[in-house]
Short mmCIF file of C-alpha atoms in Angstrom, two decimals:
data_model
loop_
_atom_site.label_atom_id
_atom_site.label_comp_id
_atom_site.label_asym_id
_atom_site.label_seq_id
_atom_site.Cartn_x
_atom_site.Cartn_y
_atom_site.Cartn_z
CA UNK A 1 0.00 0.00 0.00
CA UNK A 2 1.37 3.41 -0.92
CA UNK A 3 1.75 6.23 1.58
CA UNK A 4 -1.13 8.19 -0.03
CA UNK A 5 -3.49 5.19 0.21
CA UNK A 6 -2.55 4.63 3.84
CA UNK A 7 -3.30 8.23 4.75
CA UNK A 8 -6.60 8.14 2.81
CA UNK A 9 -7.79 4.93 4.49
CA UNK A 10 -6.73 6.03 7.96
CA UNK A 11 -8.28 9.50 7.81
CA UNK A 12 -11.70 9.19 6.20
CA UNK A 13 -13.50 12.53 5.83
CA UNK A 14 -16.22 13.25 8.32
CA UNK A 15 -19.63 14.25 6.91
CA UNK A 16 -22.57 15.06 9.15
CA UNK A 17 -20.71 13.87 12.25
CA UNK A 18 -20.08 10.31 10.97
CA UNK A 19 -16.99 8.99 9.15
CA UNK A 20 -17.55 8.35 5.51
CA UNK A 21 -15.98 5.17 4.18
CA UNK A 22 -14.68 4.51 0.74
CA UNK A 23 -17.71 2.50 -0.29
CA UNK A 24 -20.13 5.37 0.40
CA UNK A 25 -21.39 7.27 -2.61
CA UNK A 26 -22.02 10.98 -2.77
CA UNK A 27 -25.67 11.87 -2.16
CA UNK A 28 -27.80 13.90 -4.51
CA UNK A 29 -29.42 17.20 -3.55
CA UNK A 30 -32.72 15.47 -2.85
CA UNK A 31 -31.00 12.86 -0.66
CA UNK A 32 -29.21 15.58 1.32
CA UNK A 33 -32.49 17.46 1.72
CA UNK A 34 -34.28 14.34 2.98
CA UNK A 35 -31.37 13.69 5.34
CA UNK A 36 -31.94 17.13 6.88
CA UNK A 37 -35.73 16.90 6.86
CA UNK A 38 -35.72 13.66 8.83
CA UNK A 39 -34.02 15.49 11.70
CA UNK A 40 -36.28 18.54 11.56
CA UNK A 41 -39.04 18.40 14.17
CA UNK A 42 -40.96 21.24 12.52
CA UNK A 43 -41.13 19.22 9.30
CA UNK A 44 -42.64 16.21 11.05
CA UNK A 45 -45.18 18.29 12.95
CA UNK A 46 -46.23 20.03 9.72
CA UNK A 47 -46.28 16.76 7.77
CA UNK A 48 -48.52 15.06 10.35
CA UNK A 49 -50.92 18.00 10.32
CA UNK A 50 -51.00 18.09 6.51
CA UNK A 51 -51.69 14.35 6.27
CA UNK A 52 -54.44 14.65 8.88
CA UNK A 53 -56.07 17.60 7.10
CA UNK A 54 -55.86 15.93 3.69
CA UNK A 55 -57.40 12.76 5.13
CA UNK A 56 -60.17 14.84 6.64
CA UNK A 57 -60.84 16.49 3.28
CA UNK A 58 -60.74 13.25 1.29
CA UNK A 59 -62.60 11.01 3.75
CA UNK A 60 -64.73 13.15 6.07
CA UNK A 61 -66.97 10.20 6.93
CA UNK A 62 -64.03 8.68 8.84
CA UNK A 63 -64.18 11.57 11.30
CA UNK A 64 -67.92 12.04 11.65
CA UNK A 65 -71.10 10.22 10.70
CA UNK A 66 -73.32 13.27 11.09
CA UNK A 67 -74.88 15.09 8.15
CA UNK A 68 -73.47 18.65 7.95
CA UNK A 69 -76.65 19.86 6.21
CA UNK A 70 -79.04 18.38 8.76
CA UNK A 71 -80.00 21.48 10.73
CA UNK A 72 -82.87 22.02 13.15
CA UNK A 73 -83.74 25.25 14.95
CA UNK A 74 -84.80 23.21 17.95
CA UNK A 75 -81.10 22.48 18.56
CA UNK A 76 -80.01 26.11 18.29
CA UNK A 77 -76.92 26.76 20.44
CA UNK A 78 -77.18 23.39 22.17
CA UNK A 79 -74.06 22.29 23.94
CA UNK A 80 -71.66 19.50 23.11
CA UNK A 81 -72.96 15.98 22.62
CA UNK A 82 -71.44 12.70 21.48
CA UNK A 83 -72.37 13.39 17.84
CA UNK A 84 -71.62 17.11 18.06
CA UNK A 85 -68.59 17.66 20.32
CA UNK A 86 -68.39 21.31 19.18
CA UNK A 87 -72.07 21.99 19.84
CA UNK A 88 -74.58 23.59 17.47
CA UNK A 89 -74.75 26.98 15.75
CA UNK A 90 -77.59 29.50 15.46
CA UNK A 91 -79.28 27.44 12.72
CA UNK A 92 -79.06 24.25 14.73
CA UNK A 93 -76.33 22.77 12.54
CA UNK A 94 -73.66 20.42 13.86
CA UNK A 95 -70.55 22.62 14.14
CA UNK A 96 -68.19 19.65 14.25
CA UNK A 97 -69.65 18.06 11.10
CA UNK A 98 -69.61 21.34 9.19
CA UNK A 99 -66.02 21.99 10.27
CA UNK A 100 -64.92 18.55 9.10
CA UNK A 101 -66.74 18.77 5.76
CA UNK A 102 -65.60 22.37 5.31
CA UNK A 103 -62.04 21.13 4.92
CA UNK A 104 -62.87 19.46 1.58
CA UNK A 105 -64.04 22.61 -0.19
CA UNK A 106 -61.25 24.77 1.22
CA UNK A 107 -58.55 22.24 0.31
CA UNK A 108 -59.96 21.63 -3.20
CA UNK A 109 -60.11 25.35 -3.97
CA UNK A 110 -56.61 25.88 -2.57
CA UNK A 111 -55.08 22.97 -4.52
CA UNK A 112 -56.75 23.85 -7.84
CA UNK A 113 -55.85 27.52 -7.52
CA UNK A 114 -52.26 26.62 -6.68
CA UNK A 115 -51.99 24.28 -9.67
CA UNK A 116 -53.36 26.97 -11.97
CA UNK A 117 -50.99 29.57 -10.57
CA UNK A 118 -48.12 27.09 -10.85
CA UNK A 119 -48.75 26.45 -14.55
CA UNK A 120 -48.87 30.18 -15.32
CA UNK A 121 -45.77 30.88 -13.22
CA UNK A 122 -43.89 28.01 -14.84
CA UNK A 123 -44.58 29.26 -18.36
CA UNK A 124 -43.70 32.90 -17.60
CA UNK A 125 -40.68 32.19 -15.40
CA UNK A 126 -39.15 29.54 -17.65
CA UNK A 127 -39.62 31.58 -20.80
CA UNK A 128 -38.32 34.82 -19.31
CA UNK A 129 -35.34 33.20 -17.62
CA UNK A 130 -34.21 31.14 -20.62
CA UNK A 131 -34.58 33.58 -23.51
CA UNK A 132 -33.61 36.74 -21.62
CA UNK A 133 -33.11 40.05 -23.45
CA UNK A 134 -36.31 41.71 -24.68
CA UNK A 135 -38.43 38.62 -23.88
CA UNK A 136 -37.30 38.78 -20.28
CA UNK A 137 -37.85 42.55 -20.18
CA UNK A 138 -41.42 42.34 -21.50
CA UNK A 139 -42.47 39.38 -19.32
CA UNK A 140 -40.80 40.81 -16.21
CA UNK A 141 -42.61 44.13 -16.62
CA UNK A 142 -45.90 42.27 -17.02
CA UNK A 143 -45.18 40.32 -13.83
CA UNK A 144 -44.45 43.58 -12.02
CA UNK A 145 -47.73 45.08 -13.26
CA UNK A 146 -49.75 42.11 -11.97
CA UNK A 147 -47.78 42.13 -8.72
CA UNK A 148 -48.57 45.82 -8.24
CA UNK A 149 -52.34 45.30 -8.37
CA UNK A 150 -53.90 45.30 -4.86
CA UNK A 151 -54.69 41.63 -4.31
CA UNK A 152 -57.84 41.94 -2.19
CA UNK A 153 -59.40 44.63 -4.36
CA UNK A 154 -58.67 42.74 -7.58
CA UNK A 155 -59.95 39.49 -6.06
CA UNK A 156 -63.22 41.10 -5.01
CA UNK A 157 -63.82 42.60 -8.47
CA UNK A 158 -62.78 39.49 -10.40
CA UNK A 159 -64.66 37.03 -8.18
CA UNK A 160 -67.88 39.03 -8.46
CA UNK A 161 -67.54 39.15 -12.24
CA UNK A 162 -66.87 35.43 -12.56
CA UNK A 163 -69.50 34.19 -10.10
CA UNK A 164 -72.48 34.29 -12.44
CA UNK A 165 -75.79 32.64 -11.64
CA UNK A 166 -77.68 32.49 -8.40
CA UNK A 167 -77.28 28.71 -8.12
CA UNK A 168 -73.48 28.77 -8.50
CA UNK A 169 -71.43 27.70 -5.50
CA UNK A 170 -68.62 30.03 -6.53
CA UNK A 171 -65.93 27.32 -6.45
CA UNK A 172 -64.86 27.91 -10.06
CA UNK A 173 -64.92 31.70 -9.68
CA UNK A 174 -62.76 31.68 -6.54
CA UNK A 175 -60.36 29.12 -8.02
CA UNK A 176 -59.82 31.12 -11.21
CA UNK A 177 -59.50 34.37 -9.25
CA UNK A 178 -56.82 33.04 -6.93
CA UNK A 179 -55.03 31.30 -9.79
CA UNK A 180 -54.87 34.42 -11.94
CA UNK A 181 -53.72 36.71 -9.14
CA UNK A 182 -51.39 34.42 -7.19
CA UNK A 183 -48.70 33.32 -9.66
CA UNK A 184 -46.35 36.31 -9.70
CA UNK A 185 -44.03 35.39 -6.81
CA UNK A 186 -43.59 31.83 -8.07
CA UNK A 187 -42.83 33.17 -11.57
CA UNK A 188 -40.08 35.44 -10.25
CA UNK A 189 -38.56 32.58 -8.26
CA UNK A 190 -38.62 30.32 -11.34
CA UNK A 191 -37.09 33.06 -13.51
CA UNK A 192 -34.16 33.59 -11.14
CA UNK A 193 -33.56 29.84 -10.86
CA UNK A 194 -33.58 29.42 -14.64
CA UNK A 195 -31.16 32.32 -15.12
CA UNK A 196 -28.79 30.67 -12.67
CA UNK A 197 -29.12 27.22 -14.29
CA UNK A 198 -28.82 28.27 -17.94
CA UNK A 199 -25.22 29.44 -17.41
CA UNK A 200 -24.03 26.10 -16.06
CA UNK A 201 -21.57 23.90 -17.93
CA UNK A 202 -23.97 21.03 -18.50
CA UNK A 203 -26.36 23.36 -20.35
CA UNK A 204 -23.54 24.64 -22.53
CA UNK A 205 -22.45 21.07 -23.26
CA UNK A 206 -25.98 20.03 -24.22
CA UNK A 207 -26.28 23.08 -26.47
CA UNK A 208 -23.01 22.19 -28.21
CA UNK A 209 -24.33 18.66 -28.83
CA UNK A 210 -27.25 20.13 -30.74
CA UNK A 211 -30.03 20.25 -28.14
CA UNK A 212 -32.80 22.69 -29.04
CA UNK A 213 -34.38 25.29 -26.74
CA UNK A 214 -37.32 23.07 -25.75
CA UNK A 215 -35.07 20.12 -24.89
CA UNK A 216 -32.69 22.34 -22.96
CA UNK A 217 -35.52 23.84 -20.93
CA UNK A 218 -37.39 20.61 -20.21
CA UNK A 219 -34.58 18.08 -19.86
CA UNK A 220 -31.70 20.09 -18.42
CA UNK A 221 -32.79 23.43 -16.92
CA UNK A 222 -36.22 22.68 -15.44
CA UNK A 223 -35.20 19.62 -13.33
CA UNK A 224 -32.41 21.68 -11.76
CA UNK A 225 -34.61 24.73 -11.11
CA UNK A 226 -37.80 23.15 -9.82
CA UNK A 227 -36.89 22.74 -6.13
CA UNK A 228 -37.35 26.37 -5.07
CA UNK A 229 -40.43 26.62 -7.27
CA UNK A 230 -42.13 23.70 -5.52
CA UNK A 231 -41.34 25.19 -2.12
CA UNK A 232 -43.01 28.48 -3.12
CA UNK A 233 -46.10 26.59 -4.34
CA UNK A 234 -46.30 24.74 -1.03
CA UNK A 235 -46.42 28.03 0.84
CA UNK A 236 -48.82 29.46 -1.77
CA UNK A 237 -51.23 26.59 -1.08
CA UNK A 238 -51.66 27.72 2.50
CA UNK A 239 -52.05 31.33 1.37
CA UNK A 240 -54.75 30.36 -1.14
CA UNK A 241 -56.71 28.48 1.52
CA UNK A 242 -56.63 31.59 3.70
CA UNK A 243 -57.59 33.79 0.73
CA UNK A 244 -60.59 31.59 -0.07
CA UNK A 245 -61.76 31.91 3.51
CA UNK A 246 -61.29 35.68 3.33
CA UNK A 247 -63.38 36.00 0.17
CA UNK A 248 -66.06 33.70 1.58
CA UNK A 249 -66.13 35.71 4.80
CA UNK A 250 -66.69 38.89 2.78
CA UNK A 251 -69.62 37.22 1.02
CA UNK A 252 -68.11 37.17 -2.47
CA UNK A 253 -66.41 33.78 -2.40
CA UNK A 254 -68.20 30.48 -1.96
CA UNK A 255 -71.96 30.64 -1.56
CA UNK A 256 -75.13 28.62 -1.96
CA UNK A 257 -74.90 25.07 -0.62
CA UNK A 258 -71.12 25.13 -0.33
CA UNK A 259 -69.63 24.28 3.06
CA UNK A 260 -66.32 25.91 3.91
CA UNK A 261 -64.52 27.42 6.86
CA UNK A 262 -64.88 30.93 5.46
CA UNK A 263 -68.65 30.60 5.19
CA UNK A 264 -68.84 29.16 8.70
CA UNK A 265 -66.84 32.08 10.09
CA UNK A 266 -69.02 34.55 8.21
CA UNK A 267 -72.25 33.02 9.52
CA UNK A 268 -71.01 32.75 13.12
CA UNK A 269 -69.43 36.19 13.50
CA UNK A 270 -72.67 38.19 14.07
CA UNK A 271 -73.59 35.90 16.97
CA UNK A 272 -70.18 35.54 18.58
CA UNK A 273 -71.39 37.11 21.85
CA UNK A 274 -74.17 34.55 22.13
CA UNK A 275 -72.04 31.52 21.25
CA UNK A 276 -68.32 31.72 20.45
CA UNK A 277 -67.85 28.04 19.58
CA UNK A 278 -69.25 28.19 16.01
CA UNK A 279 -66.70 30.93 15.26
CA UNK A 280 -63.71 29.58 17.17
CA UNK A 281 -63.63 26.02 15.81
CA UNK A 282 -63.56 26.72 12.03
CA UNK A 283 -61.15 29.59 12.67
CA UNK A 284 -58.87 27.25 14.60
CA UNK A 285 -58.95 24.60 11.87
CA UNK A 286 -58.26 27.24 9.22
CA UNK A 287 -55.31 28.66 11.16
CA UNK A 288 -53.84 25.18 11.74
CA UNK A 289 -54.16 24.29 8.05
CA UNK A 290 -52.51 27.48 6.81
CA UNK A 291 -49.78 27.22 9.43
CA UNK A 292 -49.11 23.56 8.56
CA UNK A 293 -48.56 24.26 4.87
CA UNK A 294 -46.41 27.32 5.54
CA UNK A 295 -44.30 25.40 8.07
CA UNK A 296 -43.93 22.53 5.60
CA UNK A 297 -42.83 24.90 2.86
CA UNK A 298 -40.34 26.64 5.15
CA UNK A 299 -38.84 23.30 6.24
CA UNK A 300 -38.45 22.11 2.64
CA UNK A 301 -36.96 25.45 1.63
CA UNK A 302 -34.37 25.30 4.41
CA UNK A 303 -33.48 21.72 3.43
CA UNK A 304 -32.91 22.61 -0.23
CA UNK A 305 -31.06 25.87 0.46
CA UNK A 306 -27.32 25.23 0.03
CA UNK A 307 -26.48 28.44 1.92
CA UNK A 308 -27.75 26.83 5.15
CA UNK A 309 -25.51 23.78 4.87
#
């Protein structure tokens, strides 16, 4: 054995507090991120809450057997029972059942709006970051214009214009409104990531081998720029859920037979002095849901950020 081999075998480099042997292979960025996430308590708390909320939205019958639309004025403001642990509201509706079933509408609107915003942000950010020059200038100015529009004011105007028909639940109108107005931050993040990735050596090598713009963007640049973009969308999901509740509380979001936390808060707020429970419980579930998604996004962002390593 040579002197260099002896030194190498005797002094293995230490990574993450444990000696790394010769047989170990270097981990990818995703593997390093998962290695950090497994040791992050905030990530596990947020992940458990997200799984619980998604299960509640997908399978509400697992959490309650009561009908959320079965209301009787004879049960107005009755206290907690076995079937209604949160009591009843001013219409005699089961607060617990309506809170559980309200998760489905809020989550569906938040997910669909986030997907719509993600598609728009992906197209604008990828195009602006890759082509640069006048394309980047035009698209960036358009992003700044949309970003400068007051969100709440624009959402109120747009939602009222899109929610046509007295029998409409407003789900489509709120989804489109949040999707159209909520993509700008994700687009700017994608643009900056693409600008950083397009100057790397592997992109230049692929271009020299004859790869076209579409192949470069989809096969080489996008996979290496998507991490930060996904983190932003995770946080945006929580923001969209809160925005849907805000619009529903103002009376211009979901309506009709729709059941959501925003509607529940709107209906319970005038009678909060008589009974606070119908207002507190949906507000608490809404706050926990938004906080869970924001915490999850922050944990993933910290894991993928090389500056924190």
